[in-house]
Short mmCIF file of C-alpha atoms and ligand atoms in Angstrom, two decimals:
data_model
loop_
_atom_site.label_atom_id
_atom_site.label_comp_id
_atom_site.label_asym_id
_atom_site.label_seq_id
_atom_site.Cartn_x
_atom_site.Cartn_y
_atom_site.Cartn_z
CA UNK E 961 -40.39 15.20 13.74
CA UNK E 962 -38.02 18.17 13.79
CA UNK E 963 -37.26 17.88 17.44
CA UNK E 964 -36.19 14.42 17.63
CA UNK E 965 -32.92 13.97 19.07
CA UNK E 966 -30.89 10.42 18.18
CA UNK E 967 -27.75 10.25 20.15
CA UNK E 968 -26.13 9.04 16.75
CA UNK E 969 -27.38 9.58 13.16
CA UNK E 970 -25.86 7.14 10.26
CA UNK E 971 -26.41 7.52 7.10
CA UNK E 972 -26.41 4.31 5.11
CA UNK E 973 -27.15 1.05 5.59
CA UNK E 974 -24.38 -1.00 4.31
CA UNK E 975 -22.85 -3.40 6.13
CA UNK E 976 -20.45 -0.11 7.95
CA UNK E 977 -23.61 1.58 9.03
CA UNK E 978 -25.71 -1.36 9.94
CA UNK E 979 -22.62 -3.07 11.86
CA UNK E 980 -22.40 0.52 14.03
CA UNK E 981 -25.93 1.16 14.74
CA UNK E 982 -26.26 -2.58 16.40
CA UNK E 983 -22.73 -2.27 18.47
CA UNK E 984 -24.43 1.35 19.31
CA UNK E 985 -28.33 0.26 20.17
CA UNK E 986 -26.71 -2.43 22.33
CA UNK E 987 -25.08 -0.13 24.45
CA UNK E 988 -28.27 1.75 25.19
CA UNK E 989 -27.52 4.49 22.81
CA UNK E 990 -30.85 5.65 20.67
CA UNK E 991 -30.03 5.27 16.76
CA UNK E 992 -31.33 6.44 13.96
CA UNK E 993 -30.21 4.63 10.68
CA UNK E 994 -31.36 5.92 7.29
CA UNK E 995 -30.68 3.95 3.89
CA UNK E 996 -32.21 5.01 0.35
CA UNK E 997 -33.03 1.44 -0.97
CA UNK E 998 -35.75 -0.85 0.69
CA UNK E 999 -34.27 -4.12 2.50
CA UNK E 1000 -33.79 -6.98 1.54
CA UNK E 1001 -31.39 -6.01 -1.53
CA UNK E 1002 -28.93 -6.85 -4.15
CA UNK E 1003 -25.70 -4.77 -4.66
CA UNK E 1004 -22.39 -5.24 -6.40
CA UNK E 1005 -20.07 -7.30 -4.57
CA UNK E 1006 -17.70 -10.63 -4.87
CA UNK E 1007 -19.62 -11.47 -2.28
CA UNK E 1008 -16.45 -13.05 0.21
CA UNK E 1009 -15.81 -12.18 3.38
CA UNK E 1010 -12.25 -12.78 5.19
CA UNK E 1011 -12.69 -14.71 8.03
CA UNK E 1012 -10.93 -12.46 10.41
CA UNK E 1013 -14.29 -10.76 10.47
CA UNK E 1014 -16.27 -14.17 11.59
CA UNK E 1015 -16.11 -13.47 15.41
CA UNK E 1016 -17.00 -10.04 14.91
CA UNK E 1017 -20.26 -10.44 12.90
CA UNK E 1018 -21.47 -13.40 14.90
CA UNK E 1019 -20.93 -11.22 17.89
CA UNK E 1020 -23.12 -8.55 16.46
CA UNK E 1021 -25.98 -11.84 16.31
CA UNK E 1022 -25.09 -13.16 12.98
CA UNK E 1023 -25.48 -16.75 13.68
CA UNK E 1024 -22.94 -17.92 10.72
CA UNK E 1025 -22.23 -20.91 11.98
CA UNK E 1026 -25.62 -22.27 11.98
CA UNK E 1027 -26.12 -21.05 8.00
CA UNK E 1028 -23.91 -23.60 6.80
CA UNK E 1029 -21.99 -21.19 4.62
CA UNK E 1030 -19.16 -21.97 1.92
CA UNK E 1031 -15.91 -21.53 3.63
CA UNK E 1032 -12.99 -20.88 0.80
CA UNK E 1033 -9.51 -21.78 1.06
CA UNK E 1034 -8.12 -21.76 -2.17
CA UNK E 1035 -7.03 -18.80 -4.74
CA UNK E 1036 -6.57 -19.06 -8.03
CA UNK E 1037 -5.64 -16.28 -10.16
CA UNK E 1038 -5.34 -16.43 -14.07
CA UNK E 1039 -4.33 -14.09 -16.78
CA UNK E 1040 -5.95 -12.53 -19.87
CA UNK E 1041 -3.64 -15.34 -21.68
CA UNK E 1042 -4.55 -18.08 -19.24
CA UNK E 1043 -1.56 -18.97 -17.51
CA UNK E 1044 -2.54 -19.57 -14.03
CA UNK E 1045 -1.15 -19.40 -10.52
CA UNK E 1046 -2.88 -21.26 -7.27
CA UNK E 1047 -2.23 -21.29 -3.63
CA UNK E 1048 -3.54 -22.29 -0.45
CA UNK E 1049 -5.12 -18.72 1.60
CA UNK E 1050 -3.97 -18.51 5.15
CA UNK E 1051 -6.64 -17.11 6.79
CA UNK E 1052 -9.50 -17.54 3.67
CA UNK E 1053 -12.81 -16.57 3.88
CA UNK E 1054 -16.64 -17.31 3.42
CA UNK E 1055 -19.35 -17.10 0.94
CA UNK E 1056 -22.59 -14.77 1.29
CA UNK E 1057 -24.47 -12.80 -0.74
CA UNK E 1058 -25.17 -8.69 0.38
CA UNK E 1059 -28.77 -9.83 0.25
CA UNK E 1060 -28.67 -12.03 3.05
CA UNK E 1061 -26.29 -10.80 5.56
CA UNK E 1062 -27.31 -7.08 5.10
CA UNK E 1063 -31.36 -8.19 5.36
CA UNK E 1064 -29.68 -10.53 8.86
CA UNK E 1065 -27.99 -7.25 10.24
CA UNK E 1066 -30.90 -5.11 9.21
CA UNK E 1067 -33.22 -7.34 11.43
CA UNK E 1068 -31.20 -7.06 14.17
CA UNK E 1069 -31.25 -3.16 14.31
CA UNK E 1070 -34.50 -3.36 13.66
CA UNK E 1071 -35.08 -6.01 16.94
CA UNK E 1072 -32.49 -3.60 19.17
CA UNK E 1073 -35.02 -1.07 18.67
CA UNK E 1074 -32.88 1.09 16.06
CA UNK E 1075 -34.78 3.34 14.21
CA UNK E 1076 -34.55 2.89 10.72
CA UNK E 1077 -35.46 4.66 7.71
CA UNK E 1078 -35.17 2.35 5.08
CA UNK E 1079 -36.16 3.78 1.52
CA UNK E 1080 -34.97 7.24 2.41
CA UNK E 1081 -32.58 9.37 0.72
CA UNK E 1082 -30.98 11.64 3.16
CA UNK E 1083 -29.88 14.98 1.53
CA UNK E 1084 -28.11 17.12 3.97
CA UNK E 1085 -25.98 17.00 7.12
CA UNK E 1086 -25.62 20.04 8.58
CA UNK E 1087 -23.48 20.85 11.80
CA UNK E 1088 -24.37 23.78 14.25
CA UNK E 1089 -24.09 24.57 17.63
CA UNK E 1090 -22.57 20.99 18.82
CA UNK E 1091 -25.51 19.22 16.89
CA UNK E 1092 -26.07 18.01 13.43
CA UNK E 1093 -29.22 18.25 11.66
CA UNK E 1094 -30.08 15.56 9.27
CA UNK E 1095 -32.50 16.49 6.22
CA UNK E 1096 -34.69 13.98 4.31
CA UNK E 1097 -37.78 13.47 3.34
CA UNK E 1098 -38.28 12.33 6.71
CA UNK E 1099 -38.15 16.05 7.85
CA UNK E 1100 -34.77 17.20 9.64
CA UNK E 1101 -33.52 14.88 12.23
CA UNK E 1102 -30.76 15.96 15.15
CA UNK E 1103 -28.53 14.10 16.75
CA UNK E 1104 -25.39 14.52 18.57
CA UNK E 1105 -23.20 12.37 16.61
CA UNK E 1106 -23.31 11.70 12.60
CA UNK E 1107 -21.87 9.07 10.68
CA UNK E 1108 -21.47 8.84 6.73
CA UNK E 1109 -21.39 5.43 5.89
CA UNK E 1110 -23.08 6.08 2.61
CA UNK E 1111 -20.22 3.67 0.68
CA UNK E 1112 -18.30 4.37 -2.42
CA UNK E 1113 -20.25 7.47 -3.98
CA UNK E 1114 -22.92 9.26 -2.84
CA UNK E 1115 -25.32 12.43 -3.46
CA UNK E 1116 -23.58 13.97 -0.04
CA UNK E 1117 -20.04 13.27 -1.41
CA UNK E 1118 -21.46 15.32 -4.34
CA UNK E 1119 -22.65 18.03 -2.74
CA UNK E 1120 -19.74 18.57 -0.19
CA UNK E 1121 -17.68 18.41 -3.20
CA UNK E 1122 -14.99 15.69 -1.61
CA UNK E 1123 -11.53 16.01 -3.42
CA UNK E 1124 -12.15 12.60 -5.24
CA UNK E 1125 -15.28 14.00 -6.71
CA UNK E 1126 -13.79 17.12 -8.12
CA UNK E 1127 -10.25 15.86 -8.81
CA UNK E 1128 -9.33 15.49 -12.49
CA UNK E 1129 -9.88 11.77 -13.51
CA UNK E 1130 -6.67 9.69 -12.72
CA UNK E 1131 -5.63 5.88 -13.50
CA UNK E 1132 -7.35 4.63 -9.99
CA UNK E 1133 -11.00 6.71 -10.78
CA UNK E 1134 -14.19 6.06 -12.75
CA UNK E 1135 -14.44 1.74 -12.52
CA UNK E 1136 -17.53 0.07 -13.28
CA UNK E 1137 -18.67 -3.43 -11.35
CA UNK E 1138 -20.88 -5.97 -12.28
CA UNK E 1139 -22.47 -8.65 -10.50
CA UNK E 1140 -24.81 -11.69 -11.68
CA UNK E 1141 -25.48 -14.53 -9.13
CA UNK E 1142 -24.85 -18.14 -11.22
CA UNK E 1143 -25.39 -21.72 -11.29
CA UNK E 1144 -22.28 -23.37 -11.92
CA UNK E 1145 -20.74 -26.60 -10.89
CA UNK E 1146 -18.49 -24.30 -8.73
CA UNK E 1147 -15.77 -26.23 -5.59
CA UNK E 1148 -16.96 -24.14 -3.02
CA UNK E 1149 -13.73 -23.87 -1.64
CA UNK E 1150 -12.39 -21.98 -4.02
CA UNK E 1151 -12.08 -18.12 -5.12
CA UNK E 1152 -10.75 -17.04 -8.65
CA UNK E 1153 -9.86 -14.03 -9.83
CA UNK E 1154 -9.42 -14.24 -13.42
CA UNK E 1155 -8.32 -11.10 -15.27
CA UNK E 1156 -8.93 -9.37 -18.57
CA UNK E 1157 -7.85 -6.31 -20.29
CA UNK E 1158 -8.93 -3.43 -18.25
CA UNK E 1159 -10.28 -5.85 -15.42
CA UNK E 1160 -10.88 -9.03 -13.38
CA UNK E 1161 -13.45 -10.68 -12.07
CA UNK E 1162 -14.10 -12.66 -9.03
CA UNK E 1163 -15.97 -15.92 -8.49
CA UNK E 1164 -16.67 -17.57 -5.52
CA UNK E 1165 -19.51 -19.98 -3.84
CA UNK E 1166 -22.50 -18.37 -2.03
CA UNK E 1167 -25.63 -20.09 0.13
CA UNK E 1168 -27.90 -22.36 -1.10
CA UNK E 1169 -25.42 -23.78 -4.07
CA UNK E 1170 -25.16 -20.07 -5.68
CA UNK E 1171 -22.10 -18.78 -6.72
CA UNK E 1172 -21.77 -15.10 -6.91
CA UNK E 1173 -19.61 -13.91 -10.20
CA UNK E 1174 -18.59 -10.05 -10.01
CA UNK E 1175 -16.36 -7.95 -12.25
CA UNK E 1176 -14.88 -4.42 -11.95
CA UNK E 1177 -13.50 -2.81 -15.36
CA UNK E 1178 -13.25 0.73 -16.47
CA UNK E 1179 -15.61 3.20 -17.86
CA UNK E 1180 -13.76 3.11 -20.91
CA UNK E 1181 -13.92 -0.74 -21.82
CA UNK E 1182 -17.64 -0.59 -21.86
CA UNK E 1183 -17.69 2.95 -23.68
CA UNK E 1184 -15.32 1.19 -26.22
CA UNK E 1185 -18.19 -1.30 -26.53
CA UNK E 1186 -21.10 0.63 -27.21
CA UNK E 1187 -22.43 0.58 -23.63
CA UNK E 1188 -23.02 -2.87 -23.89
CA UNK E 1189 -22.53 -5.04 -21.02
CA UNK E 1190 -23.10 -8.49 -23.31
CA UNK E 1191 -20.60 -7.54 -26.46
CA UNK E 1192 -17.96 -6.34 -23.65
CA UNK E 1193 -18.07 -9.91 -22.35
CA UNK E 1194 -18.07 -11.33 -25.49
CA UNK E 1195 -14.78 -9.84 -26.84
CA UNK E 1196 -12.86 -9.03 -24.06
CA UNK E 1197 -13.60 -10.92 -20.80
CA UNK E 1198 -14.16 -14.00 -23.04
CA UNK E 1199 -10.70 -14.16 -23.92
CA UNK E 1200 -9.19 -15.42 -21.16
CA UNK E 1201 -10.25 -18.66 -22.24
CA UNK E 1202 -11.06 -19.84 -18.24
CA UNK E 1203 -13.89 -16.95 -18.45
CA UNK E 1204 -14.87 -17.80 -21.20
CA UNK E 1205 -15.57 -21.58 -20.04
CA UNK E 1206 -17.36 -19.87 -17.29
CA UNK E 1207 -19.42 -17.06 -18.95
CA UNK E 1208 -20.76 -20.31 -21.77
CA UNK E 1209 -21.77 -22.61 -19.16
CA UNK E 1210 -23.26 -20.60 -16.38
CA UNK E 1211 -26.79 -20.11 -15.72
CA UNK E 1212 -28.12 -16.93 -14.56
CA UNK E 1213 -30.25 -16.70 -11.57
CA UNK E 1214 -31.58 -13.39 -12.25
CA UNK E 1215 -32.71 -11.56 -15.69
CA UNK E 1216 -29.88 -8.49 -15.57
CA UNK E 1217 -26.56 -8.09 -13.85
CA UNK E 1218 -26.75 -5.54 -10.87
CA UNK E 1219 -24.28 -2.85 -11.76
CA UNK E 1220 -22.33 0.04 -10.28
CA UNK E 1221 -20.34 3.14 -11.81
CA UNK E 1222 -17.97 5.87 -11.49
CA UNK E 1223 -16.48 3.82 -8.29
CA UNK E 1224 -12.66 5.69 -7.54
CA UNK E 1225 -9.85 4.15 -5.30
CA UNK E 1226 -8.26 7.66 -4.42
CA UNK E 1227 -7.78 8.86 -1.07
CA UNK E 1228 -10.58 10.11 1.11
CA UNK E 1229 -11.14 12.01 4.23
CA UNK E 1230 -12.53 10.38 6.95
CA UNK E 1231 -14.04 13.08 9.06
CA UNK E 1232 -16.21 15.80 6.68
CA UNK E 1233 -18.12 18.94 8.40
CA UNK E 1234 -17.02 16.72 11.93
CA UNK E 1235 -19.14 13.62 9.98
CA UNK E 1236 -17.40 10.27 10.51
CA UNK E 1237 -17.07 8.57 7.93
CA UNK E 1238 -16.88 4.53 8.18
CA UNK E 1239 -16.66 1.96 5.40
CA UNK E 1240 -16.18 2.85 1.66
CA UNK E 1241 -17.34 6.34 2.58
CA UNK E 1242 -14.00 6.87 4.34
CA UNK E 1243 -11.56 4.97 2.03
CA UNK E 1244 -12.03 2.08 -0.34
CA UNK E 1245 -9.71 -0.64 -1.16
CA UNK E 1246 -9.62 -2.24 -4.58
CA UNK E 1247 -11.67 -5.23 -4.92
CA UNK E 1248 -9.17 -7.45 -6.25
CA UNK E 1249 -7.69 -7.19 -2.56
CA UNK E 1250 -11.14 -9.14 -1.27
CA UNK E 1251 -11.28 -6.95 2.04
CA UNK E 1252 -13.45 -4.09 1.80
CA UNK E 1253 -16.24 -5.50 3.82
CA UNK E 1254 -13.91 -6.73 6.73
CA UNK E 1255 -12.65 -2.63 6.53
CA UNK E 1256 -16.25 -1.79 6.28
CA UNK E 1257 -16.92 -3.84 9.55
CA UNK E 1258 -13.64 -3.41 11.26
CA UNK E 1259 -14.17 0.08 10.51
CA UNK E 1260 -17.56 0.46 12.59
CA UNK E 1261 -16.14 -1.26 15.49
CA UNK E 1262 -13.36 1.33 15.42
CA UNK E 1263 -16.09 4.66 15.02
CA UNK E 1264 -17.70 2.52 17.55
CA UNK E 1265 -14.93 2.45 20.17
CA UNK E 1266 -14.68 6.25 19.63
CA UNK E 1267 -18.08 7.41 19.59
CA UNK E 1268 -19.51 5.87 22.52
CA UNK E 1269 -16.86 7.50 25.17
CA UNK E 1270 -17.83 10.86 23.29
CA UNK E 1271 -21.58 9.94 23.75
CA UNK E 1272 -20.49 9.40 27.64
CA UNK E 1273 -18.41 12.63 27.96
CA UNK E 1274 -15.49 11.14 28.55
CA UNK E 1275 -13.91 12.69 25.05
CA UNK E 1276 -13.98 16.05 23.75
CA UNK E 1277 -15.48 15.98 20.11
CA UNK E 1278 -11.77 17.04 18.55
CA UNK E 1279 -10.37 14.11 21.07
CA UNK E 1280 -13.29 11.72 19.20
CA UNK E 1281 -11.96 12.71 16.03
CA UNK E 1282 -8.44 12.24 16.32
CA UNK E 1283 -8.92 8.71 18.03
CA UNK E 1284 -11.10 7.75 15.16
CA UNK E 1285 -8.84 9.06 12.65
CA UNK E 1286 -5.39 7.56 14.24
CA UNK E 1287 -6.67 4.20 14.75
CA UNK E 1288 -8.14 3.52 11.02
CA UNK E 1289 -5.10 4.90 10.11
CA UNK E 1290 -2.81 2.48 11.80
CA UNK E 1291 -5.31 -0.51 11.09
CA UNK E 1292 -5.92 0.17 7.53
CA UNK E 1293 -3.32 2.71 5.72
CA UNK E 1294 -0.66 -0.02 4.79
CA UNK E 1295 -3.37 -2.01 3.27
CA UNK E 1296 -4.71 0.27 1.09
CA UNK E 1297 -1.65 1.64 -0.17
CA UNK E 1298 -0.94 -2.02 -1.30
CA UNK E 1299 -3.87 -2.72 -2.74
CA UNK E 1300 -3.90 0.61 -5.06
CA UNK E 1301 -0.39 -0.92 -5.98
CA UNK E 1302 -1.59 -4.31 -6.93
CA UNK E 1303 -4.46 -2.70 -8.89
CA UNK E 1304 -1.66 -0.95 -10.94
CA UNK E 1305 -0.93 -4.31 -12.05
CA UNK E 1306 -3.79 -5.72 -13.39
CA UNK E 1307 -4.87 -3.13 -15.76
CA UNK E 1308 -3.03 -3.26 -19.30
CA UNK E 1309 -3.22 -7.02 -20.84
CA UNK E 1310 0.77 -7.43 -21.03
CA UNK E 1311 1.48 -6.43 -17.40
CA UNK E 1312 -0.86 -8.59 -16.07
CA UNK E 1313 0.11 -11.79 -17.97
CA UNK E 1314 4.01 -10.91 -17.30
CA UNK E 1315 2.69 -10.40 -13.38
CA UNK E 1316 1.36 -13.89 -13.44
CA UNK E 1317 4.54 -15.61 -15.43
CA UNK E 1318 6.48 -14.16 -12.95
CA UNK E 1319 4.50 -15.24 -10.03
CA UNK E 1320 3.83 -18.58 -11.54
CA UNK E 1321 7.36 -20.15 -10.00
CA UNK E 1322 6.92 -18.63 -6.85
CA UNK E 1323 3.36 -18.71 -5.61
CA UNK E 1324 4.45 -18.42 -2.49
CA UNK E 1325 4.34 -14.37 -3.16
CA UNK E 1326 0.94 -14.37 -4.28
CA UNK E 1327 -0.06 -15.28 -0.30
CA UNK E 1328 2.81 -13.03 0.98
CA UNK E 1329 0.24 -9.95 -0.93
CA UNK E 1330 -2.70 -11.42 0.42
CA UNK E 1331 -1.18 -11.48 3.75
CA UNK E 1332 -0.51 -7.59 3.45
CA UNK E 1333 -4.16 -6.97 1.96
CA UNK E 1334 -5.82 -8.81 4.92
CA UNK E 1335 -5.85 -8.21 8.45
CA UNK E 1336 -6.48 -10.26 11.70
CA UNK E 1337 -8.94 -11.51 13.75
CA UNK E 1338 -10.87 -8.62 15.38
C1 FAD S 1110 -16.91 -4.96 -8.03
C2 FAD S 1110 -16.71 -5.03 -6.54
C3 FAD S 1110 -16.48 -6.27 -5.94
C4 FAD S 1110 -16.25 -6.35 -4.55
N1 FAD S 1110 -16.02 -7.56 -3.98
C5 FAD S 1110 -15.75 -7.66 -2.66
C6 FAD S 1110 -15.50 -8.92 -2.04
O1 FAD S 1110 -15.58 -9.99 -2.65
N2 FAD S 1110 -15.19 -8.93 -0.71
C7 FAD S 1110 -15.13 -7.78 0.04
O2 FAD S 1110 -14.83 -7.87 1.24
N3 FAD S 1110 -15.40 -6.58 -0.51
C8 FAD S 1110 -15.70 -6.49 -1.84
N4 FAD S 1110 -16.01 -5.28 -2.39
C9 FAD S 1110 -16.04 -4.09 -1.53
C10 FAD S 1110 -17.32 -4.03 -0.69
O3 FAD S 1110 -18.46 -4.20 -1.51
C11 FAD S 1110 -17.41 -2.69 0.03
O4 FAD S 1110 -16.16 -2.38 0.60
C12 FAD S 1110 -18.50 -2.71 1.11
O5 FAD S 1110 -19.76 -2.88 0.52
C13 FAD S 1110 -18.47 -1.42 1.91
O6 FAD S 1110 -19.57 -1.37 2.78
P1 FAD S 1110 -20.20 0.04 3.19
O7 FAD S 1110 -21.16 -0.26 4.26
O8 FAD S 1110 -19.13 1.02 3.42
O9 FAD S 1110 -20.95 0.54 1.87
P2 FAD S 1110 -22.21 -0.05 1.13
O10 FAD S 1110 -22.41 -1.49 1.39
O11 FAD S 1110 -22.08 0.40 -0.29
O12 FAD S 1110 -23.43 0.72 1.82
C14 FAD S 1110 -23.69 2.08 1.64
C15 FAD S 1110 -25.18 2.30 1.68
O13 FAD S 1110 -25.47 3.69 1.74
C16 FAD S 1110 -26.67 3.93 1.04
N5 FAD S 1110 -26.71 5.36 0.73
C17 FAD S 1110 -25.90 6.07 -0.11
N6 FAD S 1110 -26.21 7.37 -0.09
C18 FAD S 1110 -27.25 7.51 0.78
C19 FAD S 1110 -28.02 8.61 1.22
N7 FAD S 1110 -27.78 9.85 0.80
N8 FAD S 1110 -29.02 8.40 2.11
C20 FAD S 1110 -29.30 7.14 2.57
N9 FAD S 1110 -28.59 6.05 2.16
C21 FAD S 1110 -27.58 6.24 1.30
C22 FAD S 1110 -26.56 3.00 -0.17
O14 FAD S 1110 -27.81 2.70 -0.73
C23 FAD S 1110 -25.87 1.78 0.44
O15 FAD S 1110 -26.78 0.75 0.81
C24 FAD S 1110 -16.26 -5.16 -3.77
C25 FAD S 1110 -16.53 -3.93 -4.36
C26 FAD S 1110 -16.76 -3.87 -5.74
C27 FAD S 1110 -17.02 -2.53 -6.37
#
């Protein structure tokens, strides 16, 4: 085991790593992939992808088309108060749950002869002598390139004590999300973001007549309720009264929400100990935006179209690095500099409600900020 040598090592299989070891494997590289949870599984998410990522995941052998998917077209947003705003989405987006498209993607590495290590924690990257060595249960793995696309918060972030980790808690750290899958008479052309104090919370058509509700609020809101998930819905999401129509009528497909914590929107590096990093793992926009998995994807096509000319000494390793690191800039830096703005807004009760009012006569600026959240076609 400790003399295998993977021409790229990628830690994580979200939809960043998965996305990257297929584009990789299909260019003849040899992969190794390793993810701590066992496939297929659920994970916190709204659960809607913009469509300028369709091409790209059908290219990597997603047949989407053929799945018969929920396409959405519609916002609505609505404040703690109720007042509501709705507008048509440009581009717009589709429905499907992490479940199924990460188990989809997972098959195909699996089928391009990627090797993967599902169920395996990995608990060091190391970097010597032009190689890294990967550590895990597995034994130590090397490989030439490594990639940390081990999302939002991870046991490596922890123990390469990244800046966000260590920095003194600010107003864009420590969120919590939760997700429950629903049956609801839901349009399935339709995504709303409804908002309560300290939060907001996504809903939006999956497969198979599911619609996926998800909510991100702070630590502190569920702290202020005793830790419990149920009384924090019951006094504060419940009072926008469109949630609470929601919350009252839905039926839950599964017993307990899935849930996530200590998630943080600050700024990231995206190259540790010469470690890509792709997806949440290198910088993570704010939900609300509805774009992280397009960056996530996007973002492996970019590592992608760096790596490989490394892999084919064409590029130095600095040369690798740089290219990586200028072109996510350019692609992604404007949006998530808006979206940490927009998150600003929808966090104290009276902003948010004064947002809406004053979006209310011009809805035409509520697509003018999607515009600047989303990207195009890739
Ligand atoms: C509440 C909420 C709602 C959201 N809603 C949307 C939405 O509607 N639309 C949208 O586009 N985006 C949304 N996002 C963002 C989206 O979920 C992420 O941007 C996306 O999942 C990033 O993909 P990733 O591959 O980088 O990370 P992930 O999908 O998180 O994958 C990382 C993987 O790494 C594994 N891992 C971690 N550490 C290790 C380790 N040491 N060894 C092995 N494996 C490890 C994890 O188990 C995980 O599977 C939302 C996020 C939140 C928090």
């Amino acid at each position: 085991m400790y003399n295998m040598r993977y021409d790229i090592a990628i830690v994580g299989g979200g939809l960043a790593g998965l996305a990257l070891s297929i584009q990789s494997a299909k260019a003849g590289f040899k992969v190794v992939l390793f993810e701590k949870e066992q496939y297929p599984f659920h994970k916190v998410c709204g659960e809607y992808i913009s469509l300028e990522s369709w091409d790209f995941i059908e290219s990597l052998g997603v047949p989407l088309s053929k799945m018969q998917l929920p396409i959405v077209n519609r916002l609505m947003v609505t404040a703690p108060n109720g007042n509501s705003v709705e507008q048509p989405l440009d581009l717009g987006g589709f429905g499907i749950s992490r479940y199924t498209i990460d188990k989809a993607l997972y098959d195909l590495a699996k089928g391009l002869r990627v090797r993967v290590e599902a169920g395996v924690k990995v608990d060091d990257i190391v970097f010597e002598a032009d190689m890294f060595s990967v550590h895990s249960s597995v034994g130590i793995i090397q490989s030439r390139v490594a990639v940390g696309s081990f999302g939002k918060r991870s046991n490596l972030d922890v123990k390469w004590k990244r800046p966000f980790i260590l920095g003194k808690q600010k107003q864009l750290d420590n969120f919590i999300g939760v997700k429950y899958h629903i049956d609801i008479d839901w349009p399935k052309d339709l995504i709303a973001l409804h908002n309560f104090k300290d939060g907001y919370c996504g809903i939006s058509a999956i497969e198979e007549g599911k619609t996926c509700l998800c909510y991100l609020t702070t630590a502190q809101n569920l702290k202020t309720h005793g830790g419990s998930i149920p009384f924090m819905e019951e006094a504060v999401l419940k009072a926008n009264p469109h949630l609470k129509k929601i919350l009252e009528k839905a039926i839950h497909l599964y017993e307990a929400p899935v849930t996530i914590a200590q998630i943080s929107f600050e700024r990231k590096s995206l190259i540790e100990h010469h470690v890509l990093m792709v997806g949440d793992a290198g910088g993570m926009i704010t939900p609300l935006c509805g774009n992280g998995m397009s960056m996530a994807l996007h973002g492996s096509k970019l590592a992608y179209e760096a790596i490989a000319p490394f892999l084919r000494n064409e590029l130095s390793r600095e040369a690798m690095e740089q290219r990586y690191e200028r072109v996510w800039t350019n692609t992604f830096g404007k949006r998530l500099t808006v979206g940490r703005w927009v998150q600003r807004f929808f966090g104290k009760t009276w902003m948010t409600n004064l947002f809406i009012s004053i979006l209310k006569p011009f809805p035409f600026l509520v697509r003018a900020i999607v515009k600047q959240t989303h990207g195009e076609r890739y």
